[in-house]
mmCIF file of C-alpha atoms and ligand atoms in Angstrom:
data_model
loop_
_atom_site.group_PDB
_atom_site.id
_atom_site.type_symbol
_atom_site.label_atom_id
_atom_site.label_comp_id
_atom_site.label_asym_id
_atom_site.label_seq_id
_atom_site.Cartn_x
_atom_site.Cartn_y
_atom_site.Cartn_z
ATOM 1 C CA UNK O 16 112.840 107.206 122.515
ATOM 2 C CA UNK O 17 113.947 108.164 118.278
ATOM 3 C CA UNK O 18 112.690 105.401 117.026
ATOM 4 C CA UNK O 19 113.971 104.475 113.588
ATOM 5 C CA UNK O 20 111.875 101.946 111.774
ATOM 6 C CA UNK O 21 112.161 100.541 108.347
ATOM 7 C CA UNK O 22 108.983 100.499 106.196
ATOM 8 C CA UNK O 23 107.486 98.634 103.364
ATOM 9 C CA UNK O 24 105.113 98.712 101.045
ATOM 10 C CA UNK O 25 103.992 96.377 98.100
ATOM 11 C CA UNK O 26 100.496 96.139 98.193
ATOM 12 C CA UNK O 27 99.862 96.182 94.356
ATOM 13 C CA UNK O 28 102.508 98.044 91.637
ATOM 14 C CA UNK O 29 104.744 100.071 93.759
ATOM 15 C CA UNK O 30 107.752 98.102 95.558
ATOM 16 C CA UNK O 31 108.922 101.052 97.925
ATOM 17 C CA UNK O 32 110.446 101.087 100.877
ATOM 18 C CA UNK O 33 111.378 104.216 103.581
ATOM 19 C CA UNK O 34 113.055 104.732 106.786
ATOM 20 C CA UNK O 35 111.629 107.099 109.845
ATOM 21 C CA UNK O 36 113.866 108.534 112.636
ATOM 22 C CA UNK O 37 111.503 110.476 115.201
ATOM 23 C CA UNK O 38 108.936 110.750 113.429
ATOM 24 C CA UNK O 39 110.713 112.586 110.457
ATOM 25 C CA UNK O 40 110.585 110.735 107.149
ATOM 26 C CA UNK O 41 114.518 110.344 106.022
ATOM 27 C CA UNK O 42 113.601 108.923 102.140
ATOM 28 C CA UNK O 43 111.056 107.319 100.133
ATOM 29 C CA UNK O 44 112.325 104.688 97.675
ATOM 30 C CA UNK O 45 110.027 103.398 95.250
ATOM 31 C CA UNK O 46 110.139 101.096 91.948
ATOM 32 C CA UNK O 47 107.659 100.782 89.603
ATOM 33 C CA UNK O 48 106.439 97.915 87.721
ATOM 34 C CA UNK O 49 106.355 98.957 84.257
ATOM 35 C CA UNK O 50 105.529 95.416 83.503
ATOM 36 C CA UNK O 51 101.697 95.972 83.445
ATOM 37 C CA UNK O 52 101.413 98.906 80.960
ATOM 38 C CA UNK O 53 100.815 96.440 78.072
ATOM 39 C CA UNK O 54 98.339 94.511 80.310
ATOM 40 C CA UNK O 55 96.005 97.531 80.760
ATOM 41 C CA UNK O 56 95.962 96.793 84.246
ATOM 42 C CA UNK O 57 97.863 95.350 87.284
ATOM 43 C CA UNK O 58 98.410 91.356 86.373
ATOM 44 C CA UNK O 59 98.391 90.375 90.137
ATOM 45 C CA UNK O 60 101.116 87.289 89.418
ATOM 46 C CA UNK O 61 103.478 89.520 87.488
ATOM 47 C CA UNK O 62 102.982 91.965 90.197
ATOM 48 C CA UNK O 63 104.445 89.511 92.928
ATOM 49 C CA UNK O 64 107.256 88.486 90.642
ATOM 50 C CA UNK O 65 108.322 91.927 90.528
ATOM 51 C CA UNK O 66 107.962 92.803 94.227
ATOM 52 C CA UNK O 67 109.834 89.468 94.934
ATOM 53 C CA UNK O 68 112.731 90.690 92.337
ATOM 54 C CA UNK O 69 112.561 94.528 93.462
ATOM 55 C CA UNK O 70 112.379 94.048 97.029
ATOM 56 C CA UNK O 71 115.839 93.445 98.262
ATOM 57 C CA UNK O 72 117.152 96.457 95.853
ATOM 58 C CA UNK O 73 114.771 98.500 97.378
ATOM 59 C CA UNK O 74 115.215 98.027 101.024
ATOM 60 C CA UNK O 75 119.226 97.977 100.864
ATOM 61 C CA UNK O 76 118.780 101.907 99.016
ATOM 62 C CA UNK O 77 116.730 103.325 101.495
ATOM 63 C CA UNK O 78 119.025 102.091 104.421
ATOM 64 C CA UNK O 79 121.921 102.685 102.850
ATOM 65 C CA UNK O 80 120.677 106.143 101.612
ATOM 66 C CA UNK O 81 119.218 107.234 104.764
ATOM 67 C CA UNK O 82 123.241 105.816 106.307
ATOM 68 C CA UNK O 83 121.283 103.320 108.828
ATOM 69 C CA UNK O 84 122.702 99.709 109.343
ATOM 70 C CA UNK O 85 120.144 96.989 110.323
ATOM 71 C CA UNK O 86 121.672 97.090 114.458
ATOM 72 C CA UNK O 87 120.182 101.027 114.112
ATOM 73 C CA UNK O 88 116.238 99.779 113.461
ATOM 74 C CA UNK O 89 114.112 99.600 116.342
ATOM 75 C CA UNK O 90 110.686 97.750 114.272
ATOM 76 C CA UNK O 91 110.315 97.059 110.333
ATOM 77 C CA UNK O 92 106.651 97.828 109.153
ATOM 78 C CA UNK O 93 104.600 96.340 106.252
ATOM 79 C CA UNK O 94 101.236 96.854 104.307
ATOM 80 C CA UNK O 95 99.056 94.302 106.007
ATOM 81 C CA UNK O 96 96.074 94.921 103.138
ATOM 82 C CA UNK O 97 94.232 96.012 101.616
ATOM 83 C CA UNK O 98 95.871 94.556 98.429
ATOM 84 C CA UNK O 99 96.460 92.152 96.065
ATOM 85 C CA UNK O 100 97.077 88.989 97.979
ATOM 86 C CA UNK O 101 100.635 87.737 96.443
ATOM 87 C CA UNK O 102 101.942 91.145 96.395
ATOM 88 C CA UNK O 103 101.362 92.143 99.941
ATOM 89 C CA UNK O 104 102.543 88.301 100.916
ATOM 90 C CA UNK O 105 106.032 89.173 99.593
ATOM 91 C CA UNK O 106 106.334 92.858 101.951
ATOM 92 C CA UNK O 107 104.750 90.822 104.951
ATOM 93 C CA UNK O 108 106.863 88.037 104.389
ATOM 94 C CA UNK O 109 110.591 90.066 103.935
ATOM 95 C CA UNK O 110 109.242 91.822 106.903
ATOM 96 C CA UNK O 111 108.507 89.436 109.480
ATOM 97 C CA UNK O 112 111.675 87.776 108.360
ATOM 98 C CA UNK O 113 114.190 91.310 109.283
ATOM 99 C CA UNK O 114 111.996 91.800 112.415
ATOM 100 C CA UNK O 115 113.092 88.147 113.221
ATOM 101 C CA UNK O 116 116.694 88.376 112.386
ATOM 102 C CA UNK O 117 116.909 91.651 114.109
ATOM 103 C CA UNK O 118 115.077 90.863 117.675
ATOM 104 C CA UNK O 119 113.206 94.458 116.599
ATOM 105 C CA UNK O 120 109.367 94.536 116.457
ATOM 106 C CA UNK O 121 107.175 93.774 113.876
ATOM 107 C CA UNK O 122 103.886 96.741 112.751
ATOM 108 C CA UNK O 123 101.661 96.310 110.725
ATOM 109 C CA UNK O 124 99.757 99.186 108.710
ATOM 110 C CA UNK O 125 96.295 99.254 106.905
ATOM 111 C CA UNK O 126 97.312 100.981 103.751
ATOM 112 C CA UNK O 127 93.910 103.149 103.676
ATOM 113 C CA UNK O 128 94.764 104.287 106.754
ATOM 114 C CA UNK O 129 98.484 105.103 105.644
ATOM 115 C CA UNK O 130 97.433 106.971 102.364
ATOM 116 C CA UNK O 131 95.441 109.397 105.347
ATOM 117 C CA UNK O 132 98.047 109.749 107.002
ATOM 118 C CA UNK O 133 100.680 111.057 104.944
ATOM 119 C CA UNK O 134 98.949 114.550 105.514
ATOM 120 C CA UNK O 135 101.282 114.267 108.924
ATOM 121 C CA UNK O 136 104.732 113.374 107.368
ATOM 122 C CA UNK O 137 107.269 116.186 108.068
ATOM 123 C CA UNK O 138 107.359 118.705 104.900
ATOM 124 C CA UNK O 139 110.783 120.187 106.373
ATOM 125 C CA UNK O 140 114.017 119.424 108.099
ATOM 126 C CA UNK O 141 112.937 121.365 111.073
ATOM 127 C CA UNK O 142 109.138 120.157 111.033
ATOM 128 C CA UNK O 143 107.726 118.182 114.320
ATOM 129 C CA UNK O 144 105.379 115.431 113.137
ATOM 130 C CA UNK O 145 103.175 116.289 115.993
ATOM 131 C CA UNK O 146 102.951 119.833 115.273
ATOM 132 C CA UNK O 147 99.876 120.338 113.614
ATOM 133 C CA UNK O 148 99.913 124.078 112.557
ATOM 134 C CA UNK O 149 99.824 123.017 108.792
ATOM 135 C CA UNK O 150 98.539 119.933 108.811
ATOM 136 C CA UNK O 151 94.849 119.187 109.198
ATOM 137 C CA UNK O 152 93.985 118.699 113.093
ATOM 138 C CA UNK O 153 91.422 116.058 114.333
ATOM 139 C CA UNK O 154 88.525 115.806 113.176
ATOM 140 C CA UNK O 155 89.017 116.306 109.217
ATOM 141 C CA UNK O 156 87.345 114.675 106.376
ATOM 142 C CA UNK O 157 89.995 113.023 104.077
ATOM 143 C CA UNK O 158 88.201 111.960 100.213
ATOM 144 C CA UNK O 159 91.259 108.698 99.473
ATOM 145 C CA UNK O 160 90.560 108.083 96.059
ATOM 146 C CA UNK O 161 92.564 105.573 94.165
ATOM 147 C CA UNK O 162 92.772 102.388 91.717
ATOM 148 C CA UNK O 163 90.866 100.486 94.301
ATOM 149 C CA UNK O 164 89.423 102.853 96.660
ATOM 150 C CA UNK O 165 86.643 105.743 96.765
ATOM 151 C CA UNK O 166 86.396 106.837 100.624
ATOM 152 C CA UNK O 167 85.331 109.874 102.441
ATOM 153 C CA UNK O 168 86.433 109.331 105.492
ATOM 154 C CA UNK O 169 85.749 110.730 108.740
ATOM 155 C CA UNK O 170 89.361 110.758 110.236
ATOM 156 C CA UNK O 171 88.847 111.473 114.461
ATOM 157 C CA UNK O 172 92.771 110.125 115.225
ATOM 158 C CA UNK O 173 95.177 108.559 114.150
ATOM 159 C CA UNK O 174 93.957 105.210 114.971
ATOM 160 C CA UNK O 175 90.009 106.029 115.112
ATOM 161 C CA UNK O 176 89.092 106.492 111.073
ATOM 162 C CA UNK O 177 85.405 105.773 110.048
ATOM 163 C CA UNK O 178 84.079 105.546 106.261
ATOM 164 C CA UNK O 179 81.242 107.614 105.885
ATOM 165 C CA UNK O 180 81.018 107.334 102.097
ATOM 166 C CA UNK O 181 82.483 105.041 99.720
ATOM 167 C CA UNK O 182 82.029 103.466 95.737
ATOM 168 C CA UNK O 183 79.157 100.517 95.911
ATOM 169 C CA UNK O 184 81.236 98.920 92.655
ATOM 170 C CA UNK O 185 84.467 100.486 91.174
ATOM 171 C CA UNK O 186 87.059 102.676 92.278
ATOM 172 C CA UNK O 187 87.317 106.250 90.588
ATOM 173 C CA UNK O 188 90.828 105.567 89.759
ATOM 174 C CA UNK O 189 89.370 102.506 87.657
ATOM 175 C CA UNK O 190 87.157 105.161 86.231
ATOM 176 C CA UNK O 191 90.185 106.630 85.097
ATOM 177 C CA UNK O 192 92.230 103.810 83.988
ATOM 178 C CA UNK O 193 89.301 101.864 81.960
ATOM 179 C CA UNK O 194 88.780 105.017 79.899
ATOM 180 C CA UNK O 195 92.204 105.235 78.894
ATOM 181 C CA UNK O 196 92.319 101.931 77.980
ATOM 182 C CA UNK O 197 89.537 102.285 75.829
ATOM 183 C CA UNK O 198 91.151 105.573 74.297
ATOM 184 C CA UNK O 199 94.026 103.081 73.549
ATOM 185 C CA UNK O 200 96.328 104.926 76.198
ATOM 186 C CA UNK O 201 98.469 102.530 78.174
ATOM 187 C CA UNK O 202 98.490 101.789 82.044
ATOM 188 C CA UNK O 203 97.894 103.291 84.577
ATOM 189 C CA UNK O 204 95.843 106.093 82.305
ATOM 190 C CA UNK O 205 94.761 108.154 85.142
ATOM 191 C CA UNK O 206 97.925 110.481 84.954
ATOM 192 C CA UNK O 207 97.915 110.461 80.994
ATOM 193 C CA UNK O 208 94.000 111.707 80.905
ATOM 194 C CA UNK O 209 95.389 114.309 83.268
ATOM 195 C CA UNK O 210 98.090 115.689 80.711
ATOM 196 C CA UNK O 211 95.936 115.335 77.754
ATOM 197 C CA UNK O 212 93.221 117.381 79.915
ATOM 198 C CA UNK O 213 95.563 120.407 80.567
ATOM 199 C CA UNK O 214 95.284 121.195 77.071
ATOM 200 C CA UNK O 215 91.342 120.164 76.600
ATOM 201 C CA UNK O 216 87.935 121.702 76.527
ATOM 202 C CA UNK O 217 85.861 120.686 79.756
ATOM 203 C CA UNK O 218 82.769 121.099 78.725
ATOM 204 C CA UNK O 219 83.111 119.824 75.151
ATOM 205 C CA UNK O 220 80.987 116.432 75.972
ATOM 206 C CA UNK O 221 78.843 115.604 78.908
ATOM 207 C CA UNK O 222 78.234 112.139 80.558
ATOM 208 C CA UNK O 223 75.373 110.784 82.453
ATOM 209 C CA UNK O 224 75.403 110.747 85.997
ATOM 210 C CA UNK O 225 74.821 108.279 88.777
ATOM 211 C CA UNK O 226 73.888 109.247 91.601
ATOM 212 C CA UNK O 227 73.896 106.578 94.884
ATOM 213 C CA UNK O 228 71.633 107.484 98.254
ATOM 214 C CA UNK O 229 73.988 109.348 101.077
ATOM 215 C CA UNK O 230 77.881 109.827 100.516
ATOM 216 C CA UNK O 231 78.175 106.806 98.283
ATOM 217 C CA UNK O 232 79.415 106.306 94.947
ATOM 218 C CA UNK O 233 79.434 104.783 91.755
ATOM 219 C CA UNK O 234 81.370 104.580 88.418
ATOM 220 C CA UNK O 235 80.568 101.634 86.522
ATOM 221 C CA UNK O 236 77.612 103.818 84.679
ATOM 222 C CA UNK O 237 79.917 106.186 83.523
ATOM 223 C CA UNK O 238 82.782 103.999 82.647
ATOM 224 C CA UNK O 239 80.083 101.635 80.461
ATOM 225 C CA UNK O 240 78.468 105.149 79.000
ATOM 226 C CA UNK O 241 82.228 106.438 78.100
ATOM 227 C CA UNK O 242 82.675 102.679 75.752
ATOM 228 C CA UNK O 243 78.996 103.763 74.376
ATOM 229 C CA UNK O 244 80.134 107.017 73.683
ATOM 230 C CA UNK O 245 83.129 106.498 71.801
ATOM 231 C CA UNK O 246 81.975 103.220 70.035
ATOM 232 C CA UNK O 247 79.224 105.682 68.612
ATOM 233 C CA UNK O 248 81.324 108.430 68.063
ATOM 234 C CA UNK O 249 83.932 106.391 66.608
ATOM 235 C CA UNK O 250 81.265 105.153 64.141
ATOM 236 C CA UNK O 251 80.734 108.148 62.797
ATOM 237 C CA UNK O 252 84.112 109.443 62.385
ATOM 238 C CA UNK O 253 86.695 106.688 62.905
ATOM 239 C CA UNK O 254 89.064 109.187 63.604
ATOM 240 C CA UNK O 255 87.638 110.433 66.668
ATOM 241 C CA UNK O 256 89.565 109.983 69.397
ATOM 242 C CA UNK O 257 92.580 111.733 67.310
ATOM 243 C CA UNK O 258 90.833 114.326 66.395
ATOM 244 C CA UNK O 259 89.230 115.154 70.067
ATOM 245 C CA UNK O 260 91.532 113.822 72.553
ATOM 246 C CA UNK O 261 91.891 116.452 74.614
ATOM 247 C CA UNK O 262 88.451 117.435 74.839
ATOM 248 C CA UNK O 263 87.321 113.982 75.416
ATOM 249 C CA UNK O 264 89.944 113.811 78.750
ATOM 250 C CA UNK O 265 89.274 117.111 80.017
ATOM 251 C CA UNK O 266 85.267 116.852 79.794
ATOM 252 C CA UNK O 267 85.758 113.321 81.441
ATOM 253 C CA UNK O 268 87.548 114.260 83.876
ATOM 254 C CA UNK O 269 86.000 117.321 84.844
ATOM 255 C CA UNK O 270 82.762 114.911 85.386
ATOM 256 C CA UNK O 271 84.775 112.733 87.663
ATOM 257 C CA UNK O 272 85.981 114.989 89.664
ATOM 258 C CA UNK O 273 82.183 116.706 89.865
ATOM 259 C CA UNK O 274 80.965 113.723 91.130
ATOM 260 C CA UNK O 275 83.505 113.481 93.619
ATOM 261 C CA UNK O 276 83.466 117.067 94.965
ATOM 262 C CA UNK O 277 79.762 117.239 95.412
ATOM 263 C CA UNK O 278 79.560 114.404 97.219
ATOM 264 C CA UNK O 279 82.727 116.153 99.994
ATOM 265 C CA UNK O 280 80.463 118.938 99.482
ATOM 266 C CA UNK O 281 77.518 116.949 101.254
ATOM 267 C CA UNK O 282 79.730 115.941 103.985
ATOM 268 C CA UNK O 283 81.436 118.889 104.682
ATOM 269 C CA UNK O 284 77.356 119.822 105.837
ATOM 270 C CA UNK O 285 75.981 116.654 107.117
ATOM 271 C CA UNK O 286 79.615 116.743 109.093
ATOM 272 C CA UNK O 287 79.759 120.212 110.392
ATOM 273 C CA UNK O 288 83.662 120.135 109.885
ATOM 274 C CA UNK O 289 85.341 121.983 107.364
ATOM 275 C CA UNK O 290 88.346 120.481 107.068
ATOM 276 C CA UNK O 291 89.147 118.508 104.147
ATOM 277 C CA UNK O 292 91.743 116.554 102.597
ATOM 278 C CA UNK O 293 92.446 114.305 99.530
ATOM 279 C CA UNK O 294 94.597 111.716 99.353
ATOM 280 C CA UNK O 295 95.469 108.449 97.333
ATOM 281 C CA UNK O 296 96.770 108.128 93.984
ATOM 282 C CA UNK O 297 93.743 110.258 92.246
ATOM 283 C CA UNK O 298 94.652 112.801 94.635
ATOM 284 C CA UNK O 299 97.667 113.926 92.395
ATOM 285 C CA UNK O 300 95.116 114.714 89.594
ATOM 286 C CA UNK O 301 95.428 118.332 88.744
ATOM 287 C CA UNK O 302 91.726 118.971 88.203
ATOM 288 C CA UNK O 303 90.584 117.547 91.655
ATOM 289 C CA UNK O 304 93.566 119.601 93.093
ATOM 290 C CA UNK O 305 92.417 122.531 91.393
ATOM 291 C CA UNK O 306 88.702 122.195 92.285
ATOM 292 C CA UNK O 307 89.179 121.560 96.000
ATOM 293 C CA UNK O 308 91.248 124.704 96.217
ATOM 294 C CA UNK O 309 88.536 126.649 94.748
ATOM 295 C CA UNK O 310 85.804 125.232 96.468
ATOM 296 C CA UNK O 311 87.719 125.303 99.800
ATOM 297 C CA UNK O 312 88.175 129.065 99.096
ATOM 298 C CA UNK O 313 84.338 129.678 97.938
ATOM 299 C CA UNK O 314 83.381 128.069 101.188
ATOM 300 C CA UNK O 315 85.915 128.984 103.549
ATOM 301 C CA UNK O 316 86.800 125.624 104.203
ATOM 302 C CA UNK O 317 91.065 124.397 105.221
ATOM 303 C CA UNK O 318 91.890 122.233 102.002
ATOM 304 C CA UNK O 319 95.215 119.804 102.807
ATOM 305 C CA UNK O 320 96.813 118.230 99.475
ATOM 306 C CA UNK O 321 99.878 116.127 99.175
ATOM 307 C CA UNK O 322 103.073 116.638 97.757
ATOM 308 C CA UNK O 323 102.864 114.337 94.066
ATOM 309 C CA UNK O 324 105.448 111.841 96.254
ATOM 310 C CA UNK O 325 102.827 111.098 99.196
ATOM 311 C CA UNK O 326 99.875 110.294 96.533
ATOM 312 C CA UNK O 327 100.479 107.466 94.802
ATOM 313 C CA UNK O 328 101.655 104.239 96.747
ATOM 314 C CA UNK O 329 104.707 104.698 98.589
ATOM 315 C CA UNK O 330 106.076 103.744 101.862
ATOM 316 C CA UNK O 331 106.998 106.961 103.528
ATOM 317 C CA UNK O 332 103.224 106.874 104.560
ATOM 318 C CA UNK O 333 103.046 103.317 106.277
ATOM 319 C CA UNK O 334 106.672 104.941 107.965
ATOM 320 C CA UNK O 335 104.889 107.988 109.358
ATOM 321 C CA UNK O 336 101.738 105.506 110.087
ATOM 322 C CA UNK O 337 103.825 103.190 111.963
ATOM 323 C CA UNK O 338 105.619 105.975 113.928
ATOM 324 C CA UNK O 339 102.432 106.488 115.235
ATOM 325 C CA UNK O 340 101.673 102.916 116.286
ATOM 326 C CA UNK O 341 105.258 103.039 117.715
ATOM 327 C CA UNK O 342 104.581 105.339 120.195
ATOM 328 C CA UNK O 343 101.179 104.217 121.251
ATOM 329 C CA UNK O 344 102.856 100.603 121.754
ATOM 330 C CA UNK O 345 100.706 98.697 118.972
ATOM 331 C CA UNK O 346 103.073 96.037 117.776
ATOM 332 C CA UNK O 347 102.621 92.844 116.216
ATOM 333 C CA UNK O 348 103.275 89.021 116.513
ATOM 334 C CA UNK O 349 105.351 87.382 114.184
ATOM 335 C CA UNK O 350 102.042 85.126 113.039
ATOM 336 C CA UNK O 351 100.336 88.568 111.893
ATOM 337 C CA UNK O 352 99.573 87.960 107.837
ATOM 338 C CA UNK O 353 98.005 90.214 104.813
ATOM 339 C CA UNK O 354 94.453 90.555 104.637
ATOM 340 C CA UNK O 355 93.565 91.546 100.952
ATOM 341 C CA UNK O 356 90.253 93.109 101.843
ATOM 342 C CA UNK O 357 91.711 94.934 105.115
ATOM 343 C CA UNK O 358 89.068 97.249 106.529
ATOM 344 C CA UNK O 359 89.804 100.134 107.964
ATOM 345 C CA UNK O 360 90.115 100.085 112.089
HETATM 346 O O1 LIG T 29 97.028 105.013 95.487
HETATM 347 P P1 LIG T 29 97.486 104.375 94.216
HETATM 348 O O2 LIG T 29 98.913 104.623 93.782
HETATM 349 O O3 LIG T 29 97.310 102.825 94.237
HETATM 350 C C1 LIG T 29 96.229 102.189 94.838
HETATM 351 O O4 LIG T 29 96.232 102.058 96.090
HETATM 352 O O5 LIG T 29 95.312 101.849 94.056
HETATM 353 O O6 LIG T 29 96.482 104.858 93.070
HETATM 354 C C2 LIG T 29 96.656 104.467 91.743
HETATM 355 C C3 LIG T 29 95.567 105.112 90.911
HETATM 356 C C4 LIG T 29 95.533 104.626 89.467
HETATM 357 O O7 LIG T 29 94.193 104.343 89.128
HETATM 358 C C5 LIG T 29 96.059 105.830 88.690
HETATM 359 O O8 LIG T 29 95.567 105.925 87.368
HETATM 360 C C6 LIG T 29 95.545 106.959 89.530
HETATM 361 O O9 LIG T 29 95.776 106.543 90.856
HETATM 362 N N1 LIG T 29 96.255 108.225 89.268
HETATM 363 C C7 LIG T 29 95.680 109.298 88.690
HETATM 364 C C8 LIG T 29 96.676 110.286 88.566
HETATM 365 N N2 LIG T 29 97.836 109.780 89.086
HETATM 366 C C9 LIG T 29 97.555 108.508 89.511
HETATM 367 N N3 LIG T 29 94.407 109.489 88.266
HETATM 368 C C10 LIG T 29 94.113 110.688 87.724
HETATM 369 N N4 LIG T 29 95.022 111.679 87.559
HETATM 370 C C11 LIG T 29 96.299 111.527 87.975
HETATM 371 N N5 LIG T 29 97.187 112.523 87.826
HETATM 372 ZN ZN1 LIG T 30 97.154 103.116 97.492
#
């Protein structure tokens, strides 16, 4: 069997949809909600609006793009959590709805899981999504770091993914987005501190750290001693954050990503295995990229990072994670519903 399945996502900002035909990922169509950005965060209501205007737009591109009418789909797929509870209500809901129409199949997909998997989504036309010669094979660690996640994850299949480490309070990519917002950047910050970093000294300014027992995490010290920092510096010299911006980024984000490489670090040797992968939205930050490379050289471990396209939210990854569950015969009921605080397997 080529199964071709349709795929959605809309678990929080992203509406983005994608089609799969054995296994090989044929687009990825995503819109973004720009509506947020003056919010200085995701306003869960406006974000359900949005999906609910976006969604048909979306889905009718990536079939027509990909040249697939709705008699060519074989199961439609949908974030079942974790996520913001409207937003993932309007996916599950245009979902269940196609797979009805159609006769076809319904899948659900943890999106955790997903953002893992998109290390196996075909790179090339000629690429085998079960050939695993560059892509990490089983067991790897995978560190998913996003706006609501911190997780290293101890990834033994496909469909058998345990959490060995994870934040005890907020997500790094919060980290990221709460100091921007208090530099007066708009959201989501985490990619603006990135640019403004490029150009930055790293080890301008230091910041206290936090450190949790084990593989856990935690950033609400920092993120509460970055406001202390720059309501004192700012008190001093009101122009501070103009003056220093780039500095300020790059030292804050080279902390961020220290915390979060020492802690792969530790179970890269409490683990034994050394492969290791990033993924999530905070994956496509330059300076983790950069210092996974170079630690995966120093220590002769196999890094894995994503195209920019498979980081952030998008639903060629619940595609390539439904492919799986395609093939292994996991299928739904139509009475399957979003769970916002979805664990993983
Ligand atoms: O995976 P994702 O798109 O959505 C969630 O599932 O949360 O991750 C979004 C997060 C946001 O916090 C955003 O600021 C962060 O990823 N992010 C970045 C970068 N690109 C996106 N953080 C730091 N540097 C980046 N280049
Ligand atoms: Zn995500």
């Amino acid at each position: 069997m080529q199964p071709v399945i349709l795929a959605i996502e809309s678990s929080c900002d992203e509406t983005s949809a994608a089609i799969i035909r054995s296994g090989k990922v044929l687009n990825n169509v995503i819109a973004s909600q720009n509506v947020h950005q003056k919010y200085g965060g995701v306003v869960p209501e406006l974000a359900s609006r949005a999906h609910q205007k976006n969604i048909l737009r979306v889905v009718n591109d990536a079939m027509v793009s990909a040249r697939i009418s709705a008699g060519d789909l074989d199961a439609i797929a949908y974030t079942r959590g974790p996520g913001l509870m409207g937003a993932l209500l309007v996916g599950a809901s245009f979902a269940k709805g196609m797979a009805l129409a159609l006769k076809v199949p319904l899948i659900e997909v943890n999106h955790m899981e997903a953002h893992v998997l998109a290390h196996f989504i075909p790179r090339f036309a000629w690429d085998d999504p079960l050939d695993a010669s560059h892509k990490p094979s089983y067991p790897f660690l995978c560190l998913t770091v996003s706006g609501g996640h911190t997780q290293i994850v101890l990834v033994k299949s496909n469909s058998d993914m345990e959490v060995i480490g994870e934040t005890r309070d907020d997500a790094v990519g919060e980290a990221f987005d709460k100091a921007a917002k208090i530099l007066g950047l708009p959201y989501p910050g985490g990619p603006l501190i990135d640019r403004y970093a490029s150009q930055g000294n790293d080890r301008r300014f230091s910041f206290p750290e936090t450190t949790m027992p084990g593989l856990d995490f935690s950033f609400s010290g920092i993120k509460t001693a970055f406001l202390y920092f720059i309501r004192d510096s700012k008190a001093n010299d009101p122009e501070f954050i103009e003056k220093n911006l780039n500095d300020i980024c790059a030292s804050f984000q080279r902390h961020l990503v220290g915390m979060l490489i020492s802690r792969v670090e530790m179970a890269v040797q409490q683990t034994g295995i050394h492969q290791v992968a990033i993924a999530g939205g905070v994956s496509a930050n330059s300076g983790l990229r950069k210092a996974l490379t170079a630690v995966a050289s120093k220590k002769n471990w196999d890094a894995f990072i994503l195209p920019m396209e498979y980081c952030t939210d998008n639903a060629a990854m619940i595609a390539m994670a439904a492919h799986f569950k395609f093939i292994e015969g996991h299928f739904s009921t139509l009475d399957s519903s979003p769970i916002p605080n979805l664990e993983m397997i």
